[in-house]
Each structure stands twice: as C-alpha cells, then as structure tokens.
Tab-separated table of C-alpha atoms in Angstrom:
chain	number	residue	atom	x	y	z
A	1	UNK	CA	-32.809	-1.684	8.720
A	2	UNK	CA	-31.110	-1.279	11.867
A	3	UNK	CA	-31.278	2.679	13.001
A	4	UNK	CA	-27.608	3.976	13.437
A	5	UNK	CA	-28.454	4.217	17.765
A	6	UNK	CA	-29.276	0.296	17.815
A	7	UNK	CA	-26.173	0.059	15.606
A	8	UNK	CA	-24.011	1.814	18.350
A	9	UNK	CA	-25.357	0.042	20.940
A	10	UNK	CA	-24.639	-3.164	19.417
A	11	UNK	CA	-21.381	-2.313	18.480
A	12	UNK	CA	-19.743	-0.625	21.331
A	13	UNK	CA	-20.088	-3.662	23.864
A	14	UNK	CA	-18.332	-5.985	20.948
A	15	UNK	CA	-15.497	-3.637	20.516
A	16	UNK	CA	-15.103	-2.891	24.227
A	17	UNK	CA	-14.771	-7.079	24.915
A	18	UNK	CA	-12.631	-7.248	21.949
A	19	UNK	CA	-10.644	-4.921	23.151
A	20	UNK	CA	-10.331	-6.440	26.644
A	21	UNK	CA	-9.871	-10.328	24.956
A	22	UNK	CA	-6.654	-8.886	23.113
A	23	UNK	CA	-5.183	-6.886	26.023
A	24	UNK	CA	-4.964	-10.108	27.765
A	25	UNK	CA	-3.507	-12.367	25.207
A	26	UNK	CA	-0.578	-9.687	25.184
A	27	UNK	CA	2.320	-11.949	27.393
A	28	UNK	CA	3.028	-10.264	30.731
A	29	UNK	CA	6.917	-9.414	29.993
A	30	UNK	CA	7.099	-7.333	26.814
A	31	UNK	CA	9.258	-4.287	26.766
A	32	UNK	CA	7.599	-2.872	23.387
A	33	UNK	CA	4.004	-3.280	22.523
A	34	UNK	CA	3.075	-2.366	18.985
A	35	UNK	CA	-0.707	-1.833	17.776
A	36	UNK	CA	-0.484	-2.117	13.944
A	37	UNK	CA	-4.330	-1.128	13.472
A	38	UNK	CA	-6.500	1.179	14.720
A	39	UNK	CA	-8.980	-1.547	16.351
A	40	UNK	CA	-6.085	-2.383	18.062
A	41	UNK	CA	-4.384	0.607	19.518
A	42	UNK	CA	-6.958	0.572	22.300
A	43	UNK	CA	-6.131	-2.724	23.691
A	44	UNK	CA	-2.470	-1.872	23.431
A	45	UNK	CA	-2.878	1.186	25.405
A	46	UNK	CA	-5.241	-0.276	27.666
A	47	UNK	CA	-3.072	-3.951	28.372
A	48	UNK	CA	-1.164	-1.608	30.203
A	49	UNK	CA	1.830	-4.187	28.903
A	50	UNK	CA	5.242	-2.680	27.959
A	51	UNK	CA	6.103	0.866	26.068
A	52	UNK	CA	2.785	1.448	23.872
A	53	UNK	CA	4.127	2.331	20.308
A	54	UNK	CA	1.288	2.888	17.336
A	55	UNK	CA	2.763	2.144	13.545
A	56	UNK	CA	0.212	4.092	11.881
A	57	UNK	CA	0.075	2.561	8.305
A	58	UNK	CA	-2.556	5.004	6.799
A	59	UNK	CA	-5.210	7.485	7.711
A	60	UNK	CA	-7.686	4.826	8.768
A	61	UNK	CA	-10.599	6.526	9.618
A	62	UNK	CA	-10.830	6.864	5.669
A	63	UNK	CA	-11.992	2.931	5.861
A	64	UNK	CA	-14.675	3.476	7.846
A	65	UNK	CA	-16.721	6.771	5.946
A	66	UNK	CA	-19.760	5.154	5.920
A	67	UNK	CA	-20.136	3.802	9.493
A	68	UNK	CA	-19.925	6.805	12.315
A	69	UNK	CA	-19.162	4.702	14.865
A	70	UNK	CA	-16.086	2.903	13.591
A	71	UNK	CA	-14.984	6.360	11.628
A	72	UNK	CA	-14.644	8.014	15.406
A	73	UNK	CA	-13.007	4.982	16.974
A	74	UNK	CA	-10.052	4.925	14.366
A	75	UNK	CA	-10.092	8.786	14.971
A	76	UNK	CA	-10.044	8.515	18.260
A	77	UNK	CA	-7.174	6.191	18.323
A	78	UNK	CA	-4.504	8.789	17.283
A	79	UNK	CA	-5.183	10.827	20.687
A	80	UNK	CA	-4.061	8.095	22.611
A	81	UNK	CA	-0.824	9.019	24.685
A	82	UNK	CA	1.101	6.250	22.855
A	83	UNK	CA	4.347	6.432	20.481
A	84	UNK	CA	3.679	6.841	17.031
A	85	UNK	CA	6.084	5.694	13.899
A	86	UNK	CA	4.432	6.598	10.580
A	87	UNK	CA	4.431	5.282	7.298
A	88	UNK	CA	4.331	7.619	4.699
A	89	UNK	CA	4.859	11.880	4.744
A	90	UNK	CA	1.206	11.575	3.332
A	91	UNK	CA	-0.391	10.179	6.266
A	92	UNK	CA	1.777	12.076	8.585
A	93	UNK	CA	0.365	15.293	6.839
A	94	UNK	CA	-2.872	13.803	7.400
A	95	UNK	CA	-2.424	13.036	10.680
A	96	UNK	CA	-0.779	16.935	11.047
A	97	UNK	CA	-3.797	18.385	9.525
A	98	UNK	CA	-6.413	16.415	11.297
A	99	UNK	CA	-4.697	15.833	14.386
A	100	UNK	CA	-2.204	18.139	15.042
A	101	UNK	CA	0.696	15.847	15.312
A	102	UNK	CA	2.874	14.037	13.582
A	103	UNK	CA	5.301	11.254	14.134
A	104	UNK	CA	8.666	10.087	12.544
A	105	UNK	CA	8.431	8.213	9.364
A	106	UNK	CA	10.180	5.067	8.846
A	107	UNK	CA	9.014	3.946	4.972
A	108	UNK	CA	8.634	0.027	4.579
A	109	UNK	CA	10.829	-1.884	2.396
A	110	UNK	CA	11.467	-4.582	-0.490
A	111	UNK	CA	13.136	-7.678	0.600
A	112	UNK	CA	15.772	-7.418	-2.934
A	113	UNK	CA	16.562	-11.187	-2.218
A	114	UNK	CA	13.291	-12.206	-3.378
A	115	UNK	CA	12.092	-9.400	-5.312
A	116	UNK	CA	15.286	-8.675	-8.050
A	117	UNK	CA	14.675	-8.978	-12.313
A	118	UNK	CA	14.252	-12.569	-13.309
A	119	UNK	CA	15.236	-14.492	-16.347
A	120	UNK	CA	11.991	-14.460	-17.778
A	121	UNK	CA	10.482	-15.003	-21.725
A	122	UNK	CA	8.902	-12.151	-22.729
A	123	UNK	CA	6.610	-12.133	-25.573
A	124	UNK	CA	7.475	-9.375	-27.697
A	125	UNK	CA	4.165	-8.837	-29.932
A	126	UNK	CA	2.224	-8.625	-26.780
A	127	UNK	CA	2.802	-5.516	-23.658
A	128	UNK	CA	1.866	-7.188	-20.560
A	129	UNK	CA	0.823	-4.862	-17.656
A	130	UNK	CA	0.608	-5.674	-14.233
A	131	UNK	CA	-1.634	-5.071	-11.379
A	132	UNK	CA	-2.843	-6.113	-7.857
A	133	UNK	CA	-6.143	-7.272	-8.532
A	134	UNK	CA	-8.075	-5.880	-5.621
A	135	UNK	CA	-11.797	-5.388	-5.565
A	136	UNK	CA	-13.430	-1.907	-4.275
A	137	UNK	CA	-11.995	1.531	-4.215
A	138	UNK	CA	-8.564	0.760	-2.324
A	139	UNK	CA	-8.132	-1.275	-5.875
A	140	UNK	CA	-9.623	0.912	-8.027
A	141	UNK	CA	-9.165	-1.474	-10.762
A	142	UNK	CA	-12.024	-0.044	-13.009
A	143	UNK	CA	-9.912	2.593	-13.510
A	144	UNK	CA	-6.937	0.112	-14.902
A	145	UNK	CA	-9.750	-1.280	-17.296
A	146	UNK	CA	-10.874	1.952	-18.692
A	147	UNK	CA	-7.540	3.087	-19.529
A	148	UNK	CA	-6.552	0.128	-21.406
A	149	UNK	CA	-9.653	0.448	-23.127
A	150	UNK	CA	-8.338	3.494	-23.871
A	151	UNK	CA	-5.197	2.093	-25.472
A	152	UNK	CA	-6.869	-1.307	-27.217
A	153	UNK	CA	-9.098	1.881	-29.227
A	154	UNK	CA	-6.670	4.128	-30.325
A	155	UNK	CA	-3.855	1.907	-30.841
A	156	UNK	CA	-2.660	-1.440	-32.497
A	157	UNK	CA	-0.974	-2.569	-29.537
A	158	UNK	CA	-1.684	-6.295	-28.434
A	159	UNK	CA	-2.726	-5.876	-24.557
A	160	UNK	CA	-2.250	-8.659	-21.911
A	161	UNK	CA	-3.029	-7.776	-18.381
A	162	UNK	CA	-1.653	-9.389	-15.349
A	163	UNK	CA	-3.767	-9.275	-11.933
A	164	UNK	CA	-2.566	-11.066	-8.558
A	165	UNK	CA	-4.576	-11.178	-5.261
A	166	UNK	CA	-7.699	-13.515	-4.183
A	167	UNK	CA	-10.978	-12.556	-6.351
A	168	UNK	CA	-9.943	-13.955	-9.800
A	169	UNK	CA	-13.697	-13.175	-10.086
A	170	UNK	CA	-12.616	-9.808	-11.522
A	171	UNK	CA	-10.032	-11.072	-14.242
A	172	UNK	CA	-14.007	-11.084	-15.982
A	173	UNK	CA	-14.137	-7.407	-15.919
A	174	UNK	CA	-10.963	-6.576	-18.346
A	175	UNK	CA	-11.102	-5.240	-21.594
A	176	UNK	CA	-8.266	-7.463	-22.497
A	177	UNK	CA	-7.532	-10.916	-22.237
A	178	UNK	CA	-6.280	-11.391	-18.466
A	179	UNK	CA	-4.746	-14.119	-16.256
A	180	UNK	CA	-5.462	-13.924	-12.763
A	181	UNK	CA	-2.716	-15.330	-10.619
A	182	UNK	CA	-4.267	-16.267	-6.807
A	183	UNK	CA	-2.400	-15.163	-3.854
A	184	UNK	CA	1.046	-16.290	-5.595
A	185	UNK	CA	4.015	-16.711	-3.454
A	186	UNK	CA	7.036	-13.818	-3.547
A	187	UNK	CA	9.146	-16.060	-5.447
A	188	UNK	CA	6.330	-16.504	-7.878
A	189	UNK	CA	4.994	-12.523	-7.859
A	190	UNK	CA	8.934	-11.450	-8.662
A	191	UNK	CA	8.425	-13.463	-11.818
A	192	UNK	CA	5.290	-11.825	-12.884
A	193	UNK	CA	6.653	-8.563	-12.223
A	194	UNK	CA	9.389	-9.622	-14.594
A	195	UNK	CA	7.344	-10.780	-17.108
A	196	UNK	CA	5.439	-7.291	-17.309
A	197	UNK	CA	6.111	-4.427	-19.554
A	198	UNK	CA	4.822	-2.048	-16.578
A	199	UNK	CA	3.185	-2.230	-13.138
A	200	UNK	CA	0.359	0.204	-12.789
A	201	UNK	CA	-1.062	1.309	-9.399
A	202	UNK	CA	-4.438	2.663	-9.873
A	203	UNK	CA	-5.286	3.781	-5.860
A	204	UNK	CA	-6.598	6.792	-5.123
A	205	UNK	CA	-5.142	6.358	-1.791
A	206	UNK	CA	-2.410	4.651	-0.721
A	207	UNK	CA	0.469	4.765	2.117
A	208	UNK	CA	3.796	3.742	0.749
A	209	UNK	CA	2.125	0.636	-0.832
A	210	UNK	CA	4.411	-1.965	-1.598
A	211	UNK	CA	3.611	-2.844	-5.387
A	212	UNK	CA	5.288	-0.123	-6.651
A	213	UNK	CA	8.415	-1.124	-4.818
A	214	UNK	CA	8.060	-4.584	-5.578
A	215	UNK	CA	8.059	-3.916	-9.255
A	216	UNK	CA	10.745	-1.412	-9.517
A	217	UNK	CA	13.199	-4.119	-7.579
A	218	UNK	CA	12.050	-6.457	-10.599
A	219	UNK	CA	13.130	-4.030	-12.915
A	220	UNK	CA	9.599	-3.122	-13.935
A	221	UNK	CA	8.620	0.449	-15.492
A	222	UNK	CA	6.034	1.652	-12.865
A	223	UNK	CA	2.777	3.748	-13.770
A	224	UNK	CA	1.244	5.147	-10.426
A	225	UNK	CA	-1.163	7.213	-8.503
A	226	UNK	CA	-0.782	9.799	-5.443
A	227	UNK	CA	-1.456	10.229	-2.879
A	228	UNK	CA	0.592	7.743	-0.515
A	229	UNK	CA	3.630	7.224	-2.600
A	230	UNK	CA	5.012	10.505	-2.902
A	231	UNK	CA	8.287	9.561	-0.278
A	232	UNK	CA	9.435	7.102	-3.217
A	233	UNK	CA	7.759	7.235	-6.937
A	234	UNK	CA	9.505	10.616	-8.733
A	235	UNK	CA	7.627	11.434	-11.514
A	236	UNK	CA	9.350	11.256	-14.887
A	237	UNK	CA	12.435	9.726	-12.353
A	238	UNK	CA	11.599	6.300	-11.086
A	239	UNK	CA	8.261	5.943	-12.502
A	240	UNK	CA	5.007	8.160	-13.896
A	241	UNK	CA	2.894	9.573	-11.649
A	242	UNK	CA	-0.808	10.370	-12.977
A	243	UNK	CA	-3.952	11.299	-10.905
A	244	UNK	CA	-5.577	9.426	-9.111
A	245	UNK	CA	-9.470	8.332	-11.058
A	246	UNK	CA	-8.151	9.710	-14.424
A	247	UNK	CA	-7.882	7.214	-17.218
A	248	UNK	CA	-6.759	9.140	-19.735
A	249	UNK	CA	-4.151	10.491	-17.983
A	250	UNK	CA	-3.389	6.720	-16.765
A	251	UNK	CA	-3.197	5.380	-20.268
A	252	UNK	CA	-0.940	8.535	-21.660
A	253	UNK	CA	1.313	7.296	-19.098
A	254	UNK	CA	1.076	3.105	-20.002
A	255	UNK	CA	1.015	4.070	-23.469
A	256	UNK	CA	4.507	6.300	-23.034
A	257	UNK	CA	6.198	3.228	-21.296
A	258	UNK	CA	5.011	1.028	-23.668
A	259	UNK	CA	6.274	2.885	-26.723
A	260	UNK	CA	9.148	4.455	-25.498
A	261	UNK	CA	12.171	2.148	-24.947
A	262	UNK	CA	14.388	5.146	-23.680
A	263	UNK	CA	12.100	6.224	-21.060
A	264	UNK	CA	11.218	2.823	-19.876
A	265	UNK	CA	15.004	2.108	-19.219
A	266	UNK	CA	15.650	4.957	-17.508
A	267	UNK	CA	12.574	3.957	-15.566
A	268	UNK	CA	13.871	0.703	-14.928
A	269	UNK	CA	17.320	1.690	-13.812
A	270	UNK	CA	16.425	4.356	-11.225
A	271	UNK	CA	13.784	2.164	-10.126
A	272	UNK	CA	16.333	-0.618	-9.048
A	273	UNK	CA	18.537	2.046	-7.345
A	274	UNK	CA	15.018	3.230	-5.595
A	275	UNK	CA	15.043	-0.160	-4.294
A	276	UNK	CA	18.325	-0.920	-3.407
A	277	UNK	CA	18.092	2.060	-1.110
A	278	UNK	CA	14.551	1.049	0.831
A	279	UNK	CA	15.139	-2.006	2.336
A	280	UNK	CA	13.758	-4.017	5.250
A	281	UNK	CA	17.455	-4.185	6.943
A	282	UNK	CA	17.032	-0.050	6.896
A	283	UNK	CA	13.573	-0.256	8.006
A	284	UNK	CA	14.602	-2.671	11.059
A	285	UNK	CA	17.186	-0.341	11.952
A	286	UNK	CA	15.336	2.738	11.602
A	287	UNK	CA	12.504	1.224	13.934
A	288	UNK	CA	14.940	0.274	16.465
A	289	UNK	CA	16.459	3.391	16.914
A	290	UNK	CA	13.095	4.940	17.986
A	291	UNK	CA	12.490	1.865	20.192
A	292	UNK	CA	15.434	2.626	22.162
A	293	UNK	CA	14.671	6.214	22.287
A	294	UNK	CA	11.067	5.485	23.209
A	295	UNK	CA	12.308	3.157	26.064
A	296	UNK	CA	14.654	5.190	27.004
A	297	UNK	CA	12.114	8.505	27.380
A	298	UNK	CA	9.652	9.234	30.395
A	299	UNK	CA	6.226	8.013	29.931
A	300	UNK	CA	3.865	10.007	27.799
C-alpha cells in the first residue's frame, strides 16, 4: 500500500497540470467564468480569464473524508477570492460555520414543461415507490430497502419499487420486486414519477437535490431526508421529512402516504405549487442579477 506522503506526492503534480490544462482551454474573451466543482475552482481562479464566480453545489470536502489530500484541496477552494452563489441555506451554513462566509443562494429548479403529472395507468392493488437508484452513501439506498422491509412485515400491502440511474446491479438488493429503469430520458423519468405512489429520498446529505422537485412537479407524494432540502420540502406541507439513516421512521412516513388518501393529496397539491414557484426561468434570472452585480463590483 502506498504510504499517504508517496500518495501526496503523486497527486499534487496531477492536480497542479490539471489545473493548468483547464485554465487554458478557458477561451480568451469571457466576461464570467464559473467553476462548478471544487477541482475546478483553482483553474478558474488561476486562468486569470473573466470575473471568477464559484456555484458551490454542496459542502464538497464531505466527498473526499477518506483521502487528506483531496479533503484540503476542496477546503481550500472556498478561500479563494472568487464570487460565490450557493445552492442550498444548508451548505451556506456549512460554509458559515466552517468558513466564515457565506454567499447568496439561488436554489435550482424543475423545468415544469417536462416534468408535470402524466396520464399514466396505475395499478391499484400494488403502491409503487420511487427512487434514484444510486450506489454508496450519497444513495443510501439500503436504507430505502430496510424500510420497505419494514412495511412488506407488518403490513398486507403489495410493494413495487421503482429505481432510475446506471447500476441496475442494485435492483438485486430490494426486498420487493423492482424494475430498474437505466439513465431514462426526462420525458421518460416524468412518467415514472407519475406512475409512483411516492418518491422517497433516502440521503443523508443532500443540497437542494433535484428528485424531490422532480416528483412533486409530477404530482408525486414525496418522503425525504435532511439535511440539504430544508429551502423547499415542509414537513407535513409539501412532503414528509424523516431522519436521515432511520428506517423506521422512513417507513412510518411511506406507510402514512400510502394509506392515507387525504394526506397524500394535500401532499400532491402543495407539491405542484412548490414547483410552479422554483423554476429554471427564476433561477436564470436570479443568477443574472448577481452576474451583473459581480461585473459591475471592484475586484475581490
């Protein structure tokens, strides 16, 4: 095994070339710059190319806990003198508490073109739930598996589970008969939303994730997890909110939704006005705004 100093010194050359290779395939004559990542605020900065602006779309350092090196570049990253627009009040509390800054928050949106109810069958002697099918701890979906468990034990409900994304590897893992859709189009992940009895997001950490969103424009009861989506899911409002690695509480909530038509409707019908109100035309136009202030503002 490598020793964590031969690591480093492996690493640090690769990431400062990297680094270089991207500043220069920035074109010459851009007024904004945008890094979008951490690994690439520094060849933002450093290109030297238009007004630097970071969108910070989630504490990032929190990907990299196990390697030191890549934890302190991502850290390192948010002391750079560049613009920041944040994605989430959670991150920027993160940032705040961390850091000691914070930036203005401009939360993503649903495109409600593509992502509105569909005129879908539903089967009604089976509850279909519906999740991104992601593998590792940003997915958590063991935790999706153990609280249907939950429900196929204690109750006589007929379970179907719906999982999207690329490892349809995992579709193996369910407690309940499962169809794994791979990397589906919008058009064709609006339909499975609509087809679902409730969209469950199990992550322990998120930052204004877009599943949530997706499925509330599709008219789809939403079960989810802080931290990350507290600028948009209102618990007991738009959706149930549960914490984050507790199964129990998770399949309370599926179970509620399932069973109770009132409270899934009112669900469903805040959740489309939840949507209506965050979309991308609102996101543009927030972002421009602080473009034109940032251009218009000295240098940090």
């Amino acid at each position: 095994m490598l020793s964590n100093w031969l690591l480093g010194k492996i690493k640090i050359p690769y990431y400062i070339d990297r680094n270089k290779i991207l500043a220069l395939a920035i074109p010459d004559d851009v007024d904004i710059n945008v890094a979008t990542y951490c690994l690439s605020a520094h060849a933002v900065y450093g290109s030297g190319k238009g007004r630097p602006f970071y969108y910070i779309q989630h504490y990032e350092p929190l990907f990299f806990a196990s390697d030191p090196y890549l934890y302190h570049i991502a850290k390192e990253t948010y002391y750079l003198p560049m613009k920041w627009i944040v994605n989430s009040s959670w991150v920027n509390g993160m940032l705040r508490k961390e850091i000691g800054r914070e930036g203005p928050v401009v939360l993503p949106g649903v495109d409600t073109s593509v992502f509105f109810p569909r005129n879908v069958e539903k089967r009604r002697d089976v509850k279909a739930i519906i999740a991104l099918g992601k593998r590792g701890k940003a997915g958590n979906l063991n935790y999706i598996y153990k609280a249907l468990n939950i429900i196929r034990k204690s109750s006589n409900l007929k379970l179907k589970l719906i999982l999207y994304g690329d490892d349809p590897r995992l579709a193996k893992l369910s407690p309940v008969p499962t169809e794994y859709f791979v990397n589906p189009s919008d058009e064709k992940l609006a339909e499975l939303y609509s087809m679902a009895d409730v969209a469950v997001n199990p992550s322990p950490y998120e930052s204004s994730p877009l599943p949530p969103l997706e499925a509330m424009a599709c008219g789809t009861p939403v079960v989810t997890t802080r931290y990350g989506t507290e600028d948009y899911c209102f618990h007991e409002v738009n959706s149930l909110v549960v914490p984050p690695e507790d199964p129990e509480s998770m399949a309370k909530a599926i179970f509620r939704i399932l069973t109770d038509e009132n409270l899934a409707e009112e669900l469903r019908k805040n959740g489309l006005r939840t949507a209506k109100e965050l979309t991308w035309d609102k996101t543009a136009e927030n972002v421009e705004k602080i473009f034109r202030q940032g251009l218009n503002e000295d240098p940090q």
